[in-house]
Tab-separated table of C-alpha atoms and ligand atoms in Angstrom:
chain	number	residue	atom	x	y	z
Z	593	MET	CA	-71.260	-9.681	68.001
Z	594	SER	CA	-67.730	-7.865	67.758
Z	595	SER	CA	-67.204	-6.478	64.340
Z	596	GLN	CA	-63.790	-7.080	65.288
Z	597	ILE	CA	-61.276	-8.055	62.097
Z	598	VAL	CA	-58.987	-11.283	62.988
Z	599	SER	CA	-56.846	-12.889	60.423
Z	600	LEU	CA	-55.244	-16.309	61.695
Z	601	ASP	CA	-51.776	-14.704	60.009
Z	602	SER	CA	-51.723	-12.038	62.625
Z	603	PHE	CA	-52.656	-14.661	65.474
Z	604	VAL	CA	-49.640	-15.898	64.202
Z	605	ALA	CA	-47.517	-13.032	63.596
Z	606	SER	CA	-48.215	-12.258	66.928
Z	607	PRO	CA	-49.865	-14.152	69.787
Z	608	SER	CA	-50.366	-11.826	71.799
Z	609	PRO	CA	-53.969	-10.332	70.816
Z	610	VAL	CA	-55.477	-13.180	72.310
Z	611	ARG	CA	-59.093	-12.071	73.154
Z	612	GLY	CA	-61.088	-14.350	76.918
Z	613	CYS	CA	-59.516	-16.264	79.212
Z	614	ALA	CA	-56.179	-18.229	78.616
Z	615	SER	CA	-57.987	-21.543	79.385
Z	616	SER	CA	-58.641	-23.574	76.029
Z	617	SER	CA	-61.831	-25.282	77.817
Z	618	CYS	CA	-63.245	-21.795	76.954
Z	619	GLY	CA	-63.930	-23.116	74.178
Z	620	SER	CA	-66.843	-25.444	75.412
Z	621	SER	CA	-68.884	-22.391	75.411
Z	622	ALA	CA	-69.532	-22.574	71.617
Z	623	ARG	CA	-70.782	-26.505	72.046
Z	624	PRO	CA	-73.390	-26.702	69.505
Z	625	ALA	CA	-76.569	-27.726	71.747
Z	626	ASP	CA	-76.845	-31.437	70.167
Z	627	VAL	CA	-73.523	-32.578	70.619
Z	628	ASP	CA	-72.830	-34.406	74.423
Z	629	PRO	CA	-70.005	-32.464	75.791
Z	630	ASP	CA	-67.478	-35.880	75.779
Z	631	VAL	CA	-67.988	-35.959	72.109
Z	632	TRP	CA	-67.370	-32.349	72.093
Z	633	GLU	CA	-63.892	-32.643	73.993
Z	634	LYS	CA	-63.319	-34.927	71.058
Z	635	ILE	CA	-63.813	-33.050	67.650
Z	636	LYS	CA	-64.102	-29.697	69.002
Z	637	ASP	CA	-60.079	-29.144	67.752
Z	638	HIS	CA	-60.070	-32.177	65.295
Z	639	PRO	CA	-60.067	-30.347	61.731
Z	640	CYS	CA	-61.783	-33.163	60.291
Z	641	TYR	CA	-64.879	-34.481	62.574
Z	642	SER	CA	-65.580	-31.132	62.656
Z	643	GLU	CA	-66.592	-29.124	60.317
Z	644	GLU	CA	-66.304	-25.613	62.521
Z	645	ALA	CA	-63.153	-26.773	63.802
Z	646	HIS	CA	-61.327	-27.015	60.223
Z	647	HIS	CA	-61.989	-23.065	60.055
Z	648	TYR	CA	-59.088	-23.147	62.713
Z	649	PHE	CA	-57.334	-26.366	63.249
Z	650	ALA	CA	-54.260	-28.331	60.884
Z	651	ARG	CA	-53.372	-31.551	60.869
Z	652	MET	CA	-50.113	-33.247	60.295
Z	653	HIS	CA	-49.697	-36.742	59.143
Z	654	VAL	CA	-46.439	-38.873	59.149
Z	655	ALA	CA	-45.463	-41.310	56.752
Z	656	VAL	CA	-44.295	-43.929	58.640
Z	657	ALA	CA	-46.341	-46.763	57.475
Z	658	PRO	CA	-45.397	-48.130	53.396
Z	659	ALA	CA	-46.766	-51.752	53.107
Z	660	CYS	CA	-50.444	-52.583	53.166
Z	661	ASN	CA	-52.395	-55.929	53.136
Z	662	ILE	CA	-54.426	-55.202	51.056
Z	663	GLN	CA	-55.015	-54.039	47.024
Z	664	CYS	CA	-57.402	-51.388	46.148
Z	665	ASN	CA	-58.162	-50.665	42.629
Z	666	TYR	CA	-57.788	-47.029	43.614
Z	667	CYS	CA	-54.461	-47.139	45.154
Z	668	ASN	CA	-50.894	-47.398	43.508
Z	669	ARG	CA	-48.281	-46.506	46.202
Z	670	LYS	CA	-45.459	-45.836	43.332
Z	671	TYR	CA	-46.227	-42.845	42.257
Z	672	ASP	CA	-45.374	-39.708	43.565
Z	673	CYS	CA	-46.036	-36.281	42.771
Z	674	SER	CA	-45.338	-33.475	45.377
Z	675	ASN	CA	-48.143	-31.542	43.508
Z	676	GLU	CA	-50.771	-34.224	43.341
Z	677	SER	CA	-53.397	-34.279	46.550
Z	678	ARG	CA	-54.801	-37.780	47.205
Z	679	PRO	CA	-53.985	-40.893	49.772
Z	680	GLY	CA	-51.548	-42.884	48.997
Z	681	VAL	CA	-49.125	-40.067	47.835
Z	682	VAL	CA	-46.044	-39.377	49.813
Z	683	SER	CA	-42.657	-37.542	48.825
Z	684	GLU	CA	-40.431	-39.523	51.439
Z	685	ARG	CA	-40.992	-42.204	54.328
Z	686	LEU	CA	-39.648	-41.503	57.337
Z	687	THR	CA	-38.473	-43.786	60.507
Z	688	PRO	CA	-40.646	-43.266	63.902
Z	689	GLU	CA	-37.247	-40.954	65.117
Z	690	GLU	CA	-37.907	-39.717	61.972
Z	691	ALA	CA	-41.383	-39.032	62.186
Z	692	VAL	CA	-40.846	-37.033	66.207
Z	693	ARG	CA	-38.439	-35.092	64.857
Z	694	LYS	CA	-40.485	-33.644	62.356
Z	695	VAL	CA	-43.635	-33.813	64.628
Z	696	VAL	CA	-41.658	-31.284	67.259
Z	697	ALA	CA	-40.694	-29.102	63.957
Z	698	VAL	CA	-44.339	-28.788	63.188
Z	699	ALA	CA	-45.714	-28.032	66.496
Z	700	ALA	CA	-42.792	-24.984	66.913
Z	701	ALA	CA	-43.857	-23.743	63.652
Z	702	VAL	CA	-47.488	-23.789	63.509
Z	703	PRO	CA	-49.722	-23.401	66.364
Z	704	GLU	CA	-52.776	-24.531	64.698
Z	705	LEU	CA	-51.375	-28.430	64.972
Z	706	SER	CA	-53.643	-30.054	67.258
Z	707	VAL	CA	-54.254	-33.381	65.538
Z	708	LEU	CA	-50.877	-36.278	64.145
Z	709	GLY	CA	-52.467	-38.857	61.699
Z	710	ILE	CA	-50.973	-41.970	60.425
Z	711	ALA	CA	-52.634	-42.524	57.287
Z	712	GLY	CA	-50.216	-44.505	55.348
Z	713	PRO	CA	-48.751	-44.203	52.471
Z	714	GLY	CA	-49.871	-48.134	53.283
Z	715	ASP	CA	-51.848	-49.141	56.663
Z	716	ALA	CA	-51.126	-47.805	59.633
Z	717	LEU	CA	-52.673	-51.221	61.136
Z	718	ALA	CA	-49.966	-53.163	58.516
Z	719	ASN	CA	-47.080	-51.030	60.135
Z	720	TRP	CA	-47.979	-51.430	63.864
Z	721	LYS	CA	-44.545	-51.396	65.376
Z	722	GLN	CA	-43.856	-48.385	63.603
Z	723	THR	CA	-47.367	-46.741	64.196
Z	724	ARG	CA	-47.262	-47.576	67.545
Z	725	ALA	CA	-43.558	-46.767	68.442
Z	726	THR	CA	-44.302	-42.913	66.315
Z	727	PHE	CA	-47.446	-42.170	69.009
Z	728	ASP	CA	-45.818	-43.101	71.659
Z	729	ALA	CA	-42.816	-41.067	71.733
Z	730	VAL	CA	-44.872	-38.102	70.125
Z	731	ARG	CA	-47.006	-38.114	73.241
Z	732	LYS	CA	-43.956	-37.585	75.656
Z	733	VAL	CA	-43.128	-34.900	74.496
Z	734	ILE	CA	-46.090	-33.257	73.014
Z	735	PRO	CA	-49.350	-34.016	75.260
Z	736	ASP	CA	-51.292	-31.599	73.498
Z	737	VAL	CA	-51.558	-33.086	70.446
Z	738	LYS	CA	-54.865	-35.426	69.422
Z	739	PHE	CA	-53.681	-39.192	67.818
Z	740	CYS	CA	-55.658	-40.242	64.810
Z	741	LEU	CA	-55.422	-42.654	62.595
Z	742	SER	CA	-56.851	-44.397	58.801
Z	743	THR	CA	-56.953	-47.521	58.331
Z	744	ASN	CA	-58.632	-50.089	55.981
Z	745	GLY	CA	-59.795	-51.963	58.677
Z	746	LEU	CA	-58.093	-55.838	58.003
Z	747	ALA	CA	-56.484	-55.539	61.002
Z	748	LEU	CA	-58.605	-53.442	63.265
Z	749	PRO	CA	-59.976	-57.016	65.547
Z	750	ASP	CA	-56.840	-57.498	66.532
Z	751	TYR	CA	-55.471	-54.012	67.581
Z	752	ALA	CA	-58.786	-52.552	68.794
Z	753	ASP	CA	-57.743	-53.264	72.444
Z	754	GLU	CA	-54.314	-51.476	71.801
Z	755	ILE	CA	-55.694	-48.541	69.923
Z	756	ALA	CA	-57.983	-48.116	73.084
Z	757	GLY	CA	-55.092	-47.958	75.592
Z	758	MET	CA	-53.218	-46.049	73.482
Z	759	ALA	CA	-56.132	-42.958	73.947
Z	760	ILE	CA	-56.407	-42.883	70.259
Z	761	ASP	CA	-59.459	-41.108	70.178
Z	762	HIS	CA	-59.697	-41.047	65.923
Z	763	VAL	CA	-59.680	-43.817	63.912
Z	764	THR	CA	-60.875	-44.250	60.002
Z	765	ILE	CA	-61.290	-46.842	58.530
Z	766	THR	CA	-62.018	-47.141	55.127
Z	767	ILE	CA	-65.293	-49.190	53.919
Z	768	ASN	CA	-66.064	-48.741	49.937
Z	769	ALA	CA	-68.460	-52.054	50.094
Z	770	VAL	CA	-70.542	-54.173	52.611
Z	771	ASP	CA	-71.848	-56.930	49.706
Z	772	PRO	CA	-69.029	-59.190	49.059
Z	773	GLU	CA	-69.659	-59.391	45.583
Z	774	ILE	CA	-69.416	-54.892	45.060
Z	775	GLY	CA	-66.242	-55.649	47.003
Z	776	ALA	CA	-64.594	-57.829	45.096
Z	777	LYS	CA	-65.061	-55.721	42.363
Z	778	ILE	CA	-62.870	-53.175	44.399
Z	779	TYR	CA	-59.854	-55.480	46.115
Z	780	PRO	CA	-58.294	-57.994	43.880
Z	781	TRP	CA	-56.551	-59.555	47.163
Z	782	ILE	CA	-55.623	-59.220	50.685
Z	783	PHE	CA	-53.028	-60.635	52.555
Z	784	PHE	CA	-54.821	-62.559	55.382
Z	785	ASP	CA	-53.312	-65.517	58.390
Z	786	HIS	CA	-50.130	-65.552	56.269
Z	787	LYS	CA	-52.094	-66.665	52.799
Z	788	ARG	CA	-52.934	-64.002	50.192
Z	789	ARG	CA	-56.472	-64.659	49.120
Z	790	THR	CA	-58.570	-63.001	46.204
Z	791	GLY	CA	-62.286	-62.685	44.573
Z	792	LEU	CA	-65.363	-63.573	46.662
Z	793	GLU	CA	-63.047	-65.046	49.194
Z	794	ALA	CA	-61.259	-62.230	50.269
Z	795	ALA	CA	-63.817	-59.726	50.166
Z	796	THR	CA	-66.074	-62.144	52.684
Z	797	ILE	CA	-62.983	-61.846	54.763
Z	798	PHE	CA	-62.161	-58.215	54.627
Z	799	LEU	CA	-65.537	-57.210	55.134
Z	800	GLU	CA	-66.905	-59.135	57.959
Z	801	ARG	CA	-63.600	-57.511	59.719
Z	802	GLN	CA	-64.093	-53.785	58.712
Z	803	MET	CA	-67.302	-54.760	60.471
Z	804	ARG	CA	-66.559	-56.226	63.635
Z	805	GLY	CA	-63.953	-53.977	63.497
Z	806	LEU	CA	-66.011	-50.935	63.606
Z	807	GLU	CA	-68.193	-52.229	66.431
Z	808	MET	CA	-65.093	-52.804	68.938
Z	809	LEU	CA	-63.671	-49.748	68.582
Z	810	VAL	CA	-67.654	-47.357	68.844
Z	811	ALA	CA	-67.775	-50.293	71.671
Z	812	ARG	CA	-64.076	-48.812	73.283
Z	813	GLY	CA	-65.761	-45.042	73.186
Z	814	ILE	CA	-63.275	-44.435	69.620
Z	815	LEU	CA	-65.287	-42.525	67.547
Z	816	VAL	CA	-64.874	-43.759	63.992
Z	817	LYS	CA	-65.406	-41.954	60.707
Z	818	ILE	CA	-65.805	-44.283	57.869
Z	819	ASN	CA	-64.673	-43.001	54.417
Z	820	SER	CA	-66.194	-44.274	51.399
Z	821	VAL	CA	-64.794	-43.791	47.796
Z	822	MET	CA	-67.452	-43.565	45.248
Z	823	ILE	CA	-66.949	-45.201	42.320
Z	824	PRO	CA	-69.830	-44.976	39.529
Z	825	GLY	CA	-71.151	-48.252	38.007
Z	826	ILE	CA	-69.787	-50.313	40.995
Z	827	ASN	CA	-70.676	-48.906	44.300
Z	828	ASP	CA	-72.488	-45.907	43.896
Z	829	ALA	CA	-76.171	-46.992	43.765
Z	830	HIS	CA	-74.775	-49.046	47.166
Z	831	LEU	CA	-73.460	-46.433	48.896
Z	832	PRO	CA	-76.720	-45.743	50.797
Z	833	LYS	CA	-77.147	-49.443	51.946
Z	834	VAL	CA	-73.119	-48.895	53.439
Z	835	ASN	CA	-74.237	-45.345	55.557
Z	836	ARG	CA	-77.159	-47.333	56.906
Z	837	ALA	CA	-74.765	-50.407	58.159
Z	838	VAL	CA	-72.083	-48.504	59.507
Z	839	ARG	CA	-74.678	-45.918	60.970
Z	840	GLN	CA	-76.403	-48.680	63.206
Z	841	ARG	CA	-72.931	-49.785	64.382
Z	842	GLY	CA	-72.240	-46.560	65.598
Z	843	ALA	CA	-70.077	-44.998	63.134
Z	844	PHE	CA	-69.899	-41.093	64.168
Z	845	LEU	CA	-69.005	-39.696	60.508
Z	846	HIS	CA	-69.282	-40.628	56.917
Z	847	ASN	CA	-67.394	-39.556	54.704
Z	848	ILE	CA	-68.534	-39.862	50.743
Z	849	MET	CA	-65.075	-39.086	48.475
Z	850	PRO	CA	-65.144	-39.478	44.470
Z	851	LEU	CA	-62.656	-41.885	43.026
Z	852	ILE	CA	-60.237	-40.289	41.585
Z	853	SER	CA	-58.663	-41.808	38.600
Z	854	ASP	CA	-56.357	-40.802	36.140
Z	855	PRO	CA	-54.008	-43.757	33.529
Z	856	ALA	CA	-50.975	-41.746	34.524
Z	857	HIS	CA	-51.448	-42.738	38.285
Z	858	GLY	CA	-51.325	-46.290	37.099
Z	859	THR	CA	-53.777	-47.539	39.389
Z	860	HIS	CA	-55.964	-50.683	37.681
Z	861	PHE	CA	-58.984	-48.420	37.709
Z	862	GLY	CA	-57.144	-45.579	36.174
Z	863	LEU	CA	-55.363	-47.873	33.598
Z	864	THR	CA	-58.524	-49.667	32.716
Z	865	GLY	CA	-60.854	-46.552	32.098
Z	866	GLN	CA	-62.956	-45.883	35.398
Z	867	ARG	CA	-64.245	-43.019	36.178
Z	868	GLY	CA	-64.619	-40.468	38.974
Z	869	PRO	CA	-68.028	-39.373	39.922
Z	870	THR	CA	-68.677	-36.262	38.430
Z	871	PRO	CA	-69.193	-33.207	41.379
Z	872	ALA	CA	-72.907	-33.476	40.391
Z	873	GLU	CA	-73.244	-36.956	41.184
Z	874	LEU	CA	-71.413	-36.531	44.584
Z	875	LYS	CA	-73.410	-33.992	45.652
Z	876	THR	CA	-76.347	-35.612	44.946
Z	877	LEU	CA	-75.185	-39.246	46.799
Z	878	GLN	CA	-74.387	-36.455	49.404
Z	879	ASP	CA	-77.824	-34.970	49.630
Z	880	GLN	CA	-79.466	-38.272	49.665
Z	881	LEU	CA	-77.702	-39.673	52.683
Z	882	ASP	CA	-78.210	-36.619	54.647
Z	883	GLY	CA	-80.314	-37.455	57.744
Z	884	GLY	CA	-78.314	-41.122	57.897
Z	885	ALA	CA	-74.339	-41.605	59.495
Z	886	LYS	CA	-73.266	-37.631	59.812
Z	887	LEU	CA	-71.434	-36.823	56.297
Z	888	MET	CA	-68.665	-34.772	56.132
Z	889	ARG	CA	-68.618	-32.464	53.573
Z	890	HIS	CA	-65.018	-31.101	53.887
Z	891	CYS	CA	-62.624	-33.455	53.135
Z	892	ARG	CA	-59.404	-32.843	50.892
Z	893	GLN	CA	-58.715	-36.192	50.128
Z	894	CYS	CA	-55.330	-34.994	51.694
Z	895	ARG	CA	-51.467	-37.367	51.557
Z	896	ALA	CA	-50.235	-38.798	53.403
Z	897	ASP	CA	-47.914	-36.505	54.772
Z	898	ALA	CA	-49.817	-33.026	54.515
Z	899	ILE	CA	-49.361	-30.980	56.652
Z	900	GLY	CA	-51.592	-27.561	57.687
Z	901	LEU	CA	-55.223	-26.700	57.946
Z	902	LEU	CA	-56.983	-28.897	55.109
Z	903	GLY	CA	-57.055	-26.453	52.447
Z	904	GLU	CA	-53.740	-26.162	52.474
Z	905	ASP	CA	-50.151	-28.823	52.171
Z	906	ARG	CA	-47.325	-27.024	54.015
Z	907	GLY	CA	-45.364	-30.289	53.841
Z	908	GLN	CA	-43.072	-29.183	51.817
Z	909	GLU	CA	-41.728	-26.705	54.101
Z	910	PHE	CA	-40.991	-29.316	56.236
Z	911	THR	CA	-38.798	-31.988	54.648
Z	912	LEU	CA	-36.336	-33.641	56.048
Z	913	ASP	CA	-33.464	-31.725	54.960
Z	914	ARG	CA	-34.683	-28.271	56.318
Z	915	LEU	CA	-35.583	-30.007	60.169
Z	916	PRO	CA	-33.980	-28.548	63.061
Z	917	GLU	CA	-31.462	-30.567	64.240
Z	918	PHE	CA	-32.519	-29.509	67.949
Z	919	ALA	CA	-36.330	-28.596	67.900
Z	920	THR	CA	-37.600	-27.172	70.832
Z	921	CYS	CA	-41.652	-27.309	71.652
Z	922	ASP	CA	-42.956	-24.662	74.116
Z	923	PRO	CA	-46.944	-25.827	74.367
Z	924	ALA	CA	-47.689	-21.652	75.072
Z	925	PRO	CA	-48.327	-20.537	71.659
Z	926	ARG	CA	-50.583	-23.577	71.132
Z	927	GLN	CA	-52.267	-23.070	74.836
Z	928	ALA	CA	-52.869	-19.173	73.171
Z	929	TYR	CA	-53.739	-20.342	69.880
Z	930	ARG	CA	-56.351	-22.341	71.615
Z	931	ALA	CA	-57.879	-19.695	73.553
Z	932	PHE	CA	-58.150	-16.979	70.168
Z	933	VAL	CA	-59.876	-20.063	68.764
Z	934	ALA	CA	-62.341	-20.277	71.869
Z	935	ALA	CA	-63.579	-16.320	72.024
Z	936	GLU	CA	-63.188	-16.775	67.814
Z	937	ARG	CA	-66.107	-19.522	68.591
Z	938	GLY	CA	-68.389	-17.583	71.051
Z	939	ASP	CA	-68.238	-14.360	68.287
Z	940	ARG	CA	-68.800	-16.581	65.238
Z	941	GLY	CA	-71.150	-18.492	66.620
Z	942	ALA	CA	-73.542	-15.425	67.829
Z	943	ALA	CA	-72.710	-13.940	63.974
Z	944	ARG	CA	-73.669	-17.890	62.660
Z	945	ALA	CA	-77.354	-17.369	64.607
Z	946	ASP	CA	-77.980	-14.274	62.952
Z	947	ALA	CA	-77.099	-15.525	59.650
Z	948	LEU	CA	-79.359	-18.220	59.636
Z	949	ARG	CA	-82.451	-16.400	61.221
Z	950	SER	CA	-82.120	-14.344	58.143
Z	951	VAL	CA	-82.843	-17.254	55.570
Z	952	SER	CA	-84.941	-19.603	57.329
Z	953	ALA	CA	-87.637	-17.601	56.476
Z	954	VAL	CA	-87.625	-17.995	52.613
Z	955	ALA	CA	-89.264	-20.609	51.130
Z	956	ASP	CA	-87.220	-22.655	48.621
Z	957	ASP	CA	-84.531	-20.329	47.058
Z	958	VAL	CA	-80.668	-21.977	46.788
Z	959	LEU	CA	-77.703	-19.426	46.403
Z	960	LEU	CA	-74.789	-21.642	45.493
Z	961	VAL	CA	-71.700	-18.985	46.894
Z	962	ALA	CA	-68.242	-19.427	46.679
Z	963	VAL	CA	-65.240	-18.023	48.723
Z	964	ALA	CA	-62.244	-17.186	49.159
Z	965	THR	CA	-60.699	-17.990	52.521
Z	966	LYS	CA	-57.558	-18.844	54.510
Z	967	GLY	CA	-58.885	-19.528	57.923
Z	968	GLY	CA	-60.960	-18.593	60.483
Z	969	ALA	CA	-64.489	-18.779	58.830
Z	970	ARG	CA	-63.520	-15.316	57.719
Z	971	ILE	CA	-63.621	-13.403	53.965
Z	972	ASN	CA	-59.841	-13.371	53.851
Z	973	GLU	CA	-58.243	-14.490	50.888
Z	974	HIS	CA	-57.696	-12.572	47.840
Z	975	PHE	CA	-59.212	-13.740	44.867
Z	976	GLY	CA	-55.743	-13.870	42.748
Z	977	HIS	CA	-54.298	-16.105	45.636
Z	978	THR	CA	-56.332	-18.491	46.206
Z	979	ARG	CA	-55.871	-21.778	45.305
Z	980	GLU	CA	-59.457	-23.433	46.982
Z	981	PHE	CA	-62.508	-21.865	46.323
Z	982	GLN	CA	-65.317	-23.529	49.925
Z	983	ILE	CA	-68.601	-23.882	48.390
Z	984	TYR	CA	-71.695	-23.112	50.691
Z	985	GLU	CA	-75.065	-23.140	50.299
Z	986	ALA	CA	-77.678	-21.378	51.558
Z	987	GLY	CA	-81.256	-21.845	51.790
Z	988	PRO	CA	-83.909	-23.437	53.449
Z	989	LYS	CA	-81.910	-25.862	55.544
Z	990	GLY	CA	-79.804	-22.709	56.116
Z	991	ILE	CA	-76.135	-21.825	55.432
Z	992	THR	CA	-73.971	-25.205	54.638
Z	993	LEU	CA	-70.409	-26.141	53.017
Z	994	VAL	CA	-71.465	-28.229	50.756
Z	995	GLY	CA	-67.449	-28.814	48.838
Z	996	HIS	CA	-64.601	-27.256	47.721
Z	997	ARG	CA	-63.470	-26.275	44.202
Z	998	LYS	CA	-59.450	-25.925	43.608
Z	999	VAL	CA	-58.206	-23.390	41.456
Z	1000	ASP	CA	-54.693	-22.197	40.042
Z	1001	ALA	CA	-53.960	-18.858	41.511
Z	1002	TYR	CA	-54.403	-15.550	38.927
Z	1003	CYS	CA	-52.164	-13.500	40.888
Z	1004	MET	CA	-48.462	-15.062	39.755
Z	1005	GLY	CA	-45.619	-12.320	41.532
Z	1006	GLY	CA	-48.256	-9.551	41.492
Z	1007	PHE	CA	-49.469	-9.719	37.849
Z	1008	GLY	CA	-52.781	-11.649	37.043
Z	1009	GLU	CA	-52.426	-14.619	34.477
Z	1010	ASP	CA	-55.149	-14.542	32.427
Z	1011	ALA	CA	-54.400	-18.215	30.959
Z	1012	THR	CA	-55.909	-19.495	34.487
Z	1013	LEU	CA	-59.008	-17.277	34.219
Z	1014	GLY	CA	-60.898	-19.733	31.608
Z	1015	PRO	CA	-60.472	-22.857	33.894
Z	1016	THR	CA	-61.202	-20.872	37.509
Z	1017	ILE	CA	-64.361	-19.562	35.423
Z	1018	ALA	CA	-64.969	-23.490	34.417
Z	1019	ALA	CA	-64.354	-24.275	38.439
Z	1020	LEU	CA	-66.914	-22.188	38.938
Z	1021	ASP	CA	-69.626	-23.152	37.198
Z	1022	GLY	CA	-73.358	-22.898	38.812
Z	1023	ILE	CA	-71.844	-20.613	41.618
Z	1024	ASP	CA	-73.854	-17.410	41.606
Z	1025	THR	CA	-71.167	-15.708	44.331
Z	1026	VAL	CA	-68.286	-15.026	44.738
Z	1027	LEU	CA	-66.544	-13.884	48.459
Z	1028	CYS	CA	-63.397	-12.587	48.482
Z	1029	ALA	CA	-61.213	-9.865	50.238
Z	1030	LYS	CA	-60.401	-8.320	47.224
Z	1031	ILE	CA	-60.405	-8.655	43.587
Z	1032	GLY	CA	-59.283	-6.421	40.841
Z	1033	ASP	CA	-61.158	-5.002	37.741
Z	1034	CYS	CA	-60.277	-7.737	35.082
Z	1035	PRO	CA	-60.482	-10.550	36.323
Z	1036	ARG	CA	-64.056	-9.400	38.066
Z	1037	ASP	CA	-65.206	-8.064	34.489
Z	1038	ALA	CA	-64.297	-11.922	32.858
Z	1039	LEU	CA	-66.097	-13.639	35.569
Z	1040	ALA	CA	-69.275	-10.681	35.399
Z	1041	GLU	CA	-69.534	-11.469	31.831
Z	1042	ALA	CA	-69.463	-15.662	32.540
Z	1043	GLY	CA	-72.577	-14.831	34.602
Z	1044	ILE	CA	-70.885	-15.104	38.234
Z	1045	THR	CA	-70.806	-12.140	40.628
Z	1046	VAL	CA	-67.874	-11.264	42.723
Z	1047	THR	CA	-67.812	-9.202	45.556
Z	1048	ASP	CA	-65.477	-7.756	47.757
Z	1049	ALA	CA	-67.587	-5.886	49.732
Z	1050	HIS	CA	-67.953	-8.384	53.001
Z	1051	ALA	CA	-63.819	-8.272	52.703
Z	1052	TYR	CA	-63.200	-10.013	56.348
Z	1053	ASP	CA	-66.405	-10.695	58.010
Z	1054	TYR	CA	-67.401	-14.225	58.769
Z	1055	ILE	CA	-68.416	-16.586	55.809
Z	1056	GLU	CA	-72.094	-16.957	57.363
Z	1057	THR	CA	-72.730	-13.370	57.959
Z	1058	ALA	CA	-72.063	-12.013	54.721
Z	1059	ILE	CA	-74.023	-15.074	53.259
Z	1060	GLY	CA	-76.684	-14.187	55.208
Z	1061	LYS	CA	-76.776	-10.940	53.867
Z	1062	LEU	CA	-76.106	-11.448	50.253
Z	1063	TYR	CA	-79.428	-13.405	50.397
Z	1064	ALA	CA	-81.452	-11.901	51.717
Z	1065	GLU	CA	-80.081	-8.279	49.628
Z	1066	ARG	CA	-80.695	-11.229	47.212
Z	1067	PHE	CA	-83.840	-12.690	48.239
Z	1068	GLY	CA	-85.506	-9.417	49.210
Z	1069	ARG	CA	-85.768	-10.126	53.374
Z	1070	SER	CA	-84.488	-8.164	55.583
Z	1071	ALA	CA	-81.348	-9.843	57.576
Z	1072	ALA	CA	-82.929	-9.290	60.754
Z	1073	VAL	CA	-85.750	-11.588	59.918
Z	1074	ALA	CA	-86.421	-12.990	62.861
Y	1345	CLF	FE1	-55.544	-37.478	59.309
Y	1345	CLF	FE2	-57.347	-38.987	58.475
Y	1345	CLF	FE3	-56.972	-38.620	60.855
Y	1345	CLF	FE4	-58.162	-36.032	59.319
Y	1345	CLF	S1	-57.606	-36.453	57.223
Y	1345	CLF	S2	-55.710	-39.673	59.821
Y	1345	CLF	S3	-59.210	-37.775	59.678
Y	1345	CLF	S4	-56.463	-36.676	60.443
Y	1345	CLF	FE5	-59.219	-35.402	56.549
Y	1345	CLF	FE6	-57.741	-35.305	54.922
Y	1345	CLF	FE7	-60.397	-36.004	54.715
Y	1345	CLF	FE8	-58.741	-37.713	56.034
Y	1345	CLF	S5	-59.393	-34.037	55.028
Y	1345	CLF	S6	-58.555	-37.503	53.800
Y	1345	CLF	S7	-60.415	-36.901	56.133
Y	1346	SF4	FE1	-54.041	-48.194	48.922
Y	1346	SF4	FE2	-54.650	-47.825	51.314
Y	1346	SF4	FE3	-55.650	-49.563	49.263
Y	1346	SF4	FE4	-53.652	-50.198	50.815
Y	1346	SF4	S1	-55.087	-49.561	51.953
Y	1346	SF4	S2	-53.988	-50.460	48.897
Y	1346	SF4	S3	-52.244	-47.867	51.029
Y	1346	SF4	S4	-55.747	-46.986	49.528
């Protein structure tokens, strides 16, 4: 395995140090043995459908779909705050023409871009004319970007054929219940067949159409991801049943997301005191569902105008007033970046296999590690700059990304901001070790006092390599254990 240090920043700054061949197809060499080659082609550059890809690739959403055909008790699309990160929230709505300008500008500046998604702020299918016009226009100028859409599913049976005809390979349906009694507690109304419907009638129609839409998409070869919002006391105990139902119908991935609930958001649940799950409750449910439909655990519940790697949002760099009047879209930097990732992937795959061997021989011990990273599956972010730690669990099941925790950056304008340390330490509750590229004495000592070890000894290593070494050191095994 190579010990060469590679950062996304260095690639973006200078595309010349491309290693490996110039064809993106060599990424297939890193295809996991249990993934069908056709499926791998669809997911290998998709940051949501592949946990591995999310270390390298970026998505962008264009907010061309303002209207919605249902009401969810956790949604209020009027609320807008650029610091807020939750579905349904955007800073500016776009026409399809504006959306194309934005996509061209982002593609020119962000070689990691691989997916264009339409995820609101309303429902992509309730605004089908705009959704279709946007995808059709982008396809003509940037054919190498994958298309993805997210919907509540009410209108899916009407559009499944068109979606398949447009070569949209990825569709997300938000399914929170399969039992109308439970659905009626989440959806106060739907608008269907020229009429607003409420209560059990609404939920019965809606859930039936979601399931039919799922079946239709799967039959047409589309990879369907199911998002479910976990709402304690309403559908938390019901979600295993949802998991079984969507798995039986061929869903590719299941993503359980915590309810975000705050009175300030003006949602029904926020105003009535419905709480979201704790991180521990969410993890317990996810652990319970492991072995069902494959679980997504790296979702960031991003905004309907998000841009960048999943852990970042560069939307403010690409507001309409900042877009160049005429941008061109040379595919060469994206192709070069994909070749870079293909080579990096092979290298990381070998490193990961080594790391997994080092933890697999140990019986029951589990280590929870927080990692400061800005991409590339490496430990390459300073403690003081990080706004999000990726959380890994190492143990008998291997080394797995199990979530992320948001924090405020400690380092502000070159100086440590001690006021942020308390909340950061609270956010790292239960973490054994923090891995980062660099840390100063002051925050290191404060974390040590809280019982959290921080080390920059593995700076720029692959994440799994470092965790494998850490695990072996901690539990007295050699990293070379076979
Ligand atoms: Fe966007 Fe959704 Fe496509 Fe991804 S997001 S439409 S599948 S490209 Fe991804 Fe964002 Fe989670 Fe969605 S992190 S909220 S799962
Ligand atoms: Fe809001 Fe989406 Fe629900 Fe429509 S489907 S009400 S946009 S969360």
